[in-house]
CSV table of C-alpha atoms in Angstrom, one decimal:
chain,number,residue,atom,x,y,z
P,110,MET,CA,-16.4,-2.3,-3.9
P,111,ARG,CA,-14.0,-5.1,-4.5
P,112,THR,CA,-12.9,-5.7,-8.0
P,113,TRP,CA,-11.7,-9.1,-9.3
P,114,THR,CA,-10.3,-9.5,-12.8
P,115,ILE,CA,-10.5,-13.0,-14.4
P,116,ALA,CA,-7.7,-13.2,-16.9
P,117,ASN,CA,-5.6,-15.6,-19.0
P,118,GLN,CA,-3.9,-15.2,-22.4
P,119,LYS,CA,-5.2,-18.6,-23.4
P,120,GLY,CA,-8.8,-19.0,-24.5
P,121,GLY,CA,-11.1,-21.8,-23.4
P,122,VAL,CA,-9.8,-22.2,-19.9
P,123,GLY,CA,-13.0,-21.3,-18.0
P,124,LYS,CA,-12.8,-17.5,-17.6
P,125,THR,CA,-16.4,-16.8,-18.4
P,126,THR,CA,-17.7,-19.7,-16.4
P,127,THR,CA,-15.6,-18.5,-13.4
P,128,THR,CA,-16.9,-15.0,-13.7
P,129,VAL,CA,-20.6,-16.1,-14.0
P,130,THR,CA,-20.5,-18.7,-11.2
P,131,LEU,CA,-18.7,-16.5,-8.7
P,132,GLY,CA,-20.9,-13.6,-9.6
P,133,GLY,CA,-24.0,-15.8,-9.1
P,134,LEU,CA,-22.8,-17.1,-5.7
P,135,LEU,CA,-22.1,-13.5,-4.5
P,136,ALA,CA,-25.5,-12.3,-5.6
P,137,GLN,CA,-27.2,-15.2,-3.9
P,138,GLN,CA,-25.4,-14.0,-0.7
P,139,GLY,CA,-27.3,-10.7,-1.1
P,140,LYS,CA,-24.4,-8.8,-2.6
P,141,GLN,CA,-24.8,-6.2,-5.4
P,142,VAL,CA,-22.6,-7.6,-8.2
P,143,LEU,CA,-21.5,-6.1,-11.5
P,144,LEU,CA,-20.1,-8.4,-14.2
P,145,ILE,CA,-18.1,-6.6,-16.9
P,146,ASP,CA,-17.5,-8.1,-20.3
P,147,THR,CA,-14.3,-6.7,-21.9
P,148,ASP,CA,-13.9,-9.3,-24.6
P,149,PRO,CA,-15.0,-8.3,-28.1
P,150,HIS,CA,-16.2,-11.9,-28.6
P,151,ALA,CA,-18.7,-11.1,-25.9
P,152,SER,CA,-19.1,-14.6,-24.4
P,153,LEU,CA,-20.2,-13.2,-21.1
P,154,SER,CA,-22.8,-11.0,-22.7
P,155,TYR,CA,-24.2,-13.8,-24.9
P,156,TYR,CA,-24.3,-16.1,-21.8
P,157,PHE,CA,-27.0,-13.8,-20.4
P,158,GLY,CA,-28.8,-13.6,-23.7
P,159,VAL,CA,-27.5,-10.1,-24.6
P,160,ASP,CA,-26.8,-9.8,-28.3
P,161,ALA,CA,-23.6,-7.8,-28.7
P,162,ASP,CA,-24.4,-7.0,-32.3
P,163,THR,CA,-27.7,-5.1,-31.5
P,164,LEU,CA,-26.7,-3.2,-28.4
P,165,THR,CA,-27.2,0.6,-28.3
P,166,SER,CA,-24.8,1.0,-25.4
P,167,SER,CA,-22.0,-1.1,-24.0
P,168,VAL,CA,-18.6,-1.0,-22.3
P,169,TYR,CA,-17.3,0.5,-25.5
P,170,ASP,CA,-19.2,3.7,-24.7
P,171,ILE,CA,-17.1,4.1,-21.6
P,172,PHE,CA,-14.0,4.3,-23.6
P,173,VAL,CA,-15.5,6.6,-26.3
P,174,ASN,CA,-16.8,9.0,-23.6
P,175,LYS,CA,-13.7,8.7,-21.4
P,176,ALA,CA,-13.3,12.5,-21.0
P,177,THR,CA,-16.8,12.9,-19.5
P,178,ILE,CA,-17.3,9.6,-17.7
P,179,ASP,CA,-19.7,9.7,-14.8
P,180,ALA,CA,-22.0,7.3,-12.9
P,181,ASP,CA,-24.9,7.8,-15.3
P,182,THR,CA,-22.7,6.9,-18.3
P,183,VAL,CA,-21.9,3.6,-16.7
P,184,LEU,CA,-25.3,2.8,-15.3
P,185,ASN,CA,-27.0,3.6,-18.6
P,186,CYS,CA,-24.9,0.8,-20.2
P,187,LEU,CA,-26.0,-1.9,-17.7
P,188,CYS,CA,-28.3,-4.8,-18.5
P,189,PRO,CA,-30.1,-6.7,-15.7
P,190,THR,CA,-29.9,-10.5,-15.5
P,191,LYS,CA,-32.4,-13.0,-14.3
P,192,VAL,CA,-30.8,-13.0,-10.9
P,193,ASP,CA,-31.5,-10.3,-8.3
P,194,GLY,CA,-28.5,-8.1,-7.5
P,195,LEU,CA,-26.5,-9.4,-10.6
P,196,TYR,CA,-25.9,-6.8,-13.4
P,197,LEU,CA,-24.0,-7.0,-16.6
P,198,LEU,CA,-21.9,-4.3,-18.3
P,199,PRO,CA,-22.0,-5.9,-21.8
P,200,ALA,CA,-19.4,-6.0,-24.6
P,201,SER,CA,-19.8,-5.1,-28.2
P,202,MET,CA,-17.9,-6.0,-31.3
P,203,ALA,CA,-16.6,-2.4,-31.6
P,204,LEU,CA,-14.2,-3.2,-28.7
P,205,ALA,CA,-12.0,-5.0,-31.2
P,206,THR,CA,-11.1,-1.6,-32.7
P,207,LEU,CA,-9.9,0.1,-29.5
P,208,ASP,CA,-6.3,-0.8,-29.8
P,209,ARG,CA,-6.1,0.6,-33.3
P,210,GLN,CA,-8.2,3.7,-32.4
P,211,MET,CA,-6.9,4.7,-29.0
P,212,GLY,CA,-4.1,2.3,-27.9
P,213,SER,CA,-1.4,4.9,-28.0
P,214,GLU,CA,-3.3,7.7,-26.3
P,215,PRO,CA,-2.0,8.6,-22.8
P,216,GLY,CA,-4.1,7.4,-19.9
P,217,MET,CA,-5.9,4.8,-21.9
P,218,GLY,CA,-5.0,2.1,-19.4
P,219,LEU,CA,-6.9,3.7,-16.5
P,220,ILE,CA,-10.3,4.4,-18.1
P,221,LEU,CA,-12.1,1.4,-16.7
P,222,LYS,CA,-10.7,2.0,-13.2
P,223,LYS,CA,-12.0,5.6,-13.3
P,224,ALA,CA,-15.4,4.4,-14.6
P,225,LEU,CA,-15.8,1.8,-11.9
P,226,ALA,CA,-14.9,4.4,-9.2
P,227,THR,CA,-18.0,6.4,-10.2
P,228,VAL,CA,-20.3,3.5,-9.3
P,229,SER,CA,-18.3,2.0,-6.4
P,230,GLN,CA,-20.9,2.9,-3.8
P,231,LYS,CA,-23.6,1.0,-5.7
P,232,PHE,CA,-21.9,-2.4,-5.9
P,233,ASP,CA,-20.2,-4.7,-3.5
P,234,PHE,CA,-18.2,-6.6,-6.2
P,235,ALA,CA,-17.2,-6.1,-9.8
P,236,LEU,CA,-15.9,-9.1,-11.7
P,237,ILE,CA,-14.2,-8.4,-15.0
P,238,ASP,CA,-14.1,-11.1,-17.8
P,239,CYS,CA,-11.0,-10.4,-20.0
P,240,PRO,CA,-10.1,-11.1,-23.6
P,241,PRO,CA,-7.3,-13.7,-24.1
P,242,VAL,CA,-5.1,-11.0,-25.7
P,243,LEU,CA,-2.8,-8.5,-24.1
P,244,GLY,CA,-4.0,-5.1,-25.3
P,245,VAL,CA,-5.7,-2.0,-24.0
P,246,LEU,CA,-8.7,-4.0,-22.7
P,247,MET,CA,-6.7,-6.4,-20.5
P,248,VAL,CA,-4.5,-3.5,-19.4
P,249,ASN,CA,-7.6,-1.7,-18.2
P,250,ALA,CA,-9.0,-4.8,-16.5
P,251,LEU,CA,-5.7,-5.3,-14.6
P,252,ALA,CA,-5.3,-1.7,-13.6
P,253,ALA,CA,-8.9,-1.6,-12.2
P,254,CYS,CA,-8.7,-4.7,-10.0
P,255,ASP,CA,-7.5,-5.5,-6.5
P,256,LYS,CA,-7.3,-9.3,-7.2
P,257,VAL,CA,-6.5,-11.3,-10.3
P,258,LEU,CA,-7.9,-14.8,-10.8
P,259,VAL,CA,-6.2,-16.9,-13.5
P,260,PRO,CA,-8.2,-19.9,-14.5
P,261,VAL,CA,-6.0,-22.6,-16.0
P,262,GLN,CA,-7.2,-25.8,-17.6
P,263,THR,CA,-5.4,-28.8,-16.2
P,264,GLU,CA,-3.6,-29.9,-19.3
P,265,PHE,CA,0.0,-29.2,-20.5
P,266,LEU,CA,-0.7,-26.8,-23.3
P,267,ALA,CA,-2.7,-24.6,-20.9
P,268,LEU,CA,0.3,-24.6,-18.5
P,269,LYS,CA,2.4,-23.1,-21.3
P,270,GLY,CA,-0.1,-20.3,-21.6
P,271,LEU,CA,0.0,-19.8,-17.8
P,272,ASP,CA,3.8,-19.1,-18.0
P,273,ARG,CA,3.1,-16.3,-20.5
P,274,MET,CA,0.3,-14.9,-18.3
P,275,MET,CA,2.4,-14.8,-15.2
P,276,LYS,CA,5.2,-13.0,-17.0
P,277,THR,CA,2.7,-10.5,-18.3
P,278,LEU,CA,1.5,-9.8,-14.7
P,279,LYS,CA,5.1,-9.1,-13.7
P,280,ILE,CA,5.6,-6.7,-16.6
P,281,MET,CA,2.3,-5.0,-16.0
P,282,GLY,CA,3.0,-4.8,-12.3
P,283,ARG,CA,6.1,-2.8,-12.9
P,284,SER,CA,4.3,-0.6,-15.5
P,285,LEU,CA,1.4,0.2,-13.1
P,286,ASP,CA,3.6,0.2,-10.0
P,287,LYS,CA,1.4,-2.3,-8.2
P,288,GLN,CA,1.9,-5.9,-7.1
P,289,PHE,CA,-1.0,-8.1,-8.2
P,290,ASP,CA,-2.7,-10.3,-5.6
P,291,THR,CA,-2.9,-13.3,-7.9
P,292,LEU,CA,-4.7,-16.7,-7.4
P,293,ILE,CA,-4.3,-19.4,-10.1
P,294,VAL,CA,-7.5,-21.5,-10.3
P,295,PRO,CA,-7.2,-25.0,-11.8
P,296,THR,CA,-10.2,-25.7,-14.0
P,297,MET,CA,-11.7,-28.5,-16.1
P,298,PHE,CA,-10.1,-31.1,-13.9
P,299,ASP,CA,-10.9,-34.7,-14.8
P,300,ARG,CA,-9.5,-37.1,-12.1
P,301,ARG,CA,-10.0,-40.0,-14.5
P,302,THR,CA,-7.2,-38.9,-16.7
P,303,ASN,CA,-3.5,-39.2,-16.0
P,304,ALA,CA,-2.8,-36.0,-17.9
P,305,ALA,CA,-5.0,-33.9,-15.7
P,306,ILE,CA,-3.4,-35.3,-12.5
P,307,LYS,CA,0.1,-34.7,-13.8
P,308,ALA,CA,-0.8,-31.2,-14.9
P,309,GLN,CA,-2.2,-30.4,-11.5
P,310,ALA,CA,0.9,-31.7,-9.8
P,311,ARG,CA,3.1,-29.6,-12.1
P,312,LEU,CA,1.0,-26.5,-11.2
P,313,MET,CA,1.5,-27.1,-7.5
P,314,THR,CA,5.3,-27.6,-8.1
P,315,ASP,CA,5.8,-24.5,-10.3
P,316,TYR,CA,3.4,-22.1,-8.7
P,317,LYS,CA,2.8,-23.4,-5.2
P,318,GLN,CA,2.4,-20.0,-3.6
P,319,ASP,CA,-0.1,-18.7,-6.1
P,320,VAL,CA,-2.3,-21.8,-6.7
P,321,TRP,CA,-5.6,-22.5,-5.1
P,322,GLN,CA,-5.4,-25.9,-3.4
P,323,GLY,CA,-8.7,-27.0,-4.8
P,324,MET,CA,-9.8,-27.5,-8.4
P,325,ILE,CA,-12.9,-26.9,-10.6
P,326,PRO,CA,-14.0,-30.3,-12.0
P,327,VAL,CA,-15.3,-31.0,-15.5
P,328,ASP,CA,-19.1,-30.6,-15.1
P,329,THR,CA,-21.6,-30.7,-18.0
P,330,ARG,CA,-24.0,-28.7,-15.9
P,331,PHE,CA,-22.0,-25.5,-16.6
P,332,ARG,CA,-23.1,-25.9,-20.3
P,333,ASP,CA,-26.7,-26.6,-19.3
P,334,ALA,CA,-26.7,-23.5,-17.1
P,335,SER,CA,-25.5,-21.3,-20.0
P,336,LEU,CA,-28.4,-22.6,-22.1
P,337,ALA,CA,-30.7,-21.5,-19.3
P,338,GLN,CA,-28.9,-18.1,-19.2
P,339,LEU,CA,-28.4,-18.5,-15.5
P,340,PRO,CA,-25.3,-19.0,-13.3
P,341,ALA,CA,-24.9,-22.7,-12.5
P,342,SER,CA,-25.2,-21.8,-8.8
P,343,VAL,CA,-28.8,-20.8,-9.5
P,344,ALA,CA,-29.8,-23.4,-12.1
P,345,PHE,CA,-28.0,-26.4,-10.6
P,346,PRO,CA,-26.9,-25.5,-7.0
P,347,LYS,CA,-26.2,-29.0,-5.9
P,348,THR,CA,-23.7,-30.0,-8.6
P,349,ARG,CA,-20.0,-30.7,-7.9
P,350,GLY,CA,-18.8,-27.8,-10.1
P,351,VAL,CA,-20.9,-25.3,-8.1
P,352,HIS,CA,-19.6,-26.8,-4.8
P,353,ALA,CA,-16.1,-26.3,-6.0
P,354,TYR,CA,-16.7,-22.6,-6.8
P,355,GLN,CA,-18.3,-22.3,-3.3
P,356,GLN,CA,-15.0,-23.5,-1.9
P,357,LEU,CA,-13.1,-21.1,-4.1
P,358,LEU,CA,-15.3,-18.2,-2.8
P,359,GLU,CA,-14.6,-19.3,0.8
P,360,ARG,CA,-10.9,-19.1,0.0
P,361,LEU,CA,-11.3,-15.7,-1.5
P,362,SER,CA,-13.2,-14.5,1.6
P,363,VAL,CA,-10.5,-15.8,3.9
P,364,SER,CA,-7.9,-13.9,1.9
P,365,LYS,CA,-10.0,-10.8,2.4
P,366,ALA,CA,-10.2,-11.4,6.1
P,367,HIS,CA,-6.5,-11.7,6.4
P,368,GLY,CA,-5.7,-8.9,3.8
């Protein structure tokens, strides 16, 4: 199982859209895909019509039952989606209490990694949608992955947030003794605005080695797809936004072939 974490310490940059669309494309290729919501705001869960306030089991249970985690514990938390092969491990509001409850306990950063290892034979891919805050949840998501995707809105305030995220990855890499395979994904690109064009140019200058050469355009169909509780690749497969994510997935597949 390959695990990708979608992370940025700034909200509203397209993390959930990236998680859902890539997950949908992979499922449409016949892959078994697990989407994991580690954000207490539960945007990924709500996307698929799962109400985080009424759940009886969620990713929170994995942390609470960390001492006895097994495949059944994980599988019992899963929700199916409307797409064959695409499953959701939903979030709950209780996740917001984890840092206070368990943040200082030893081994807290590796719980999600251990949990995913128990179901690694059942899925081809796991995609983890992160909260925009560095805490025990983001630490777990980073420790569990073999690739980090960093969506960045093509505007200057978002670039400031990217600087912070890249520093976090360096610090976390030293702490976990791993070098993150990182790809920055420019999102919400509007070629009609000078600000977006300048921000894209700045990205390429400052982070050339780590930036995907393409970009995800502004596309209102992403919003329409969320209303339908479907990945845009299923609801509106011919749109430019989906085409851009297809190109991104091809880039990720190439990196796998060479990695």
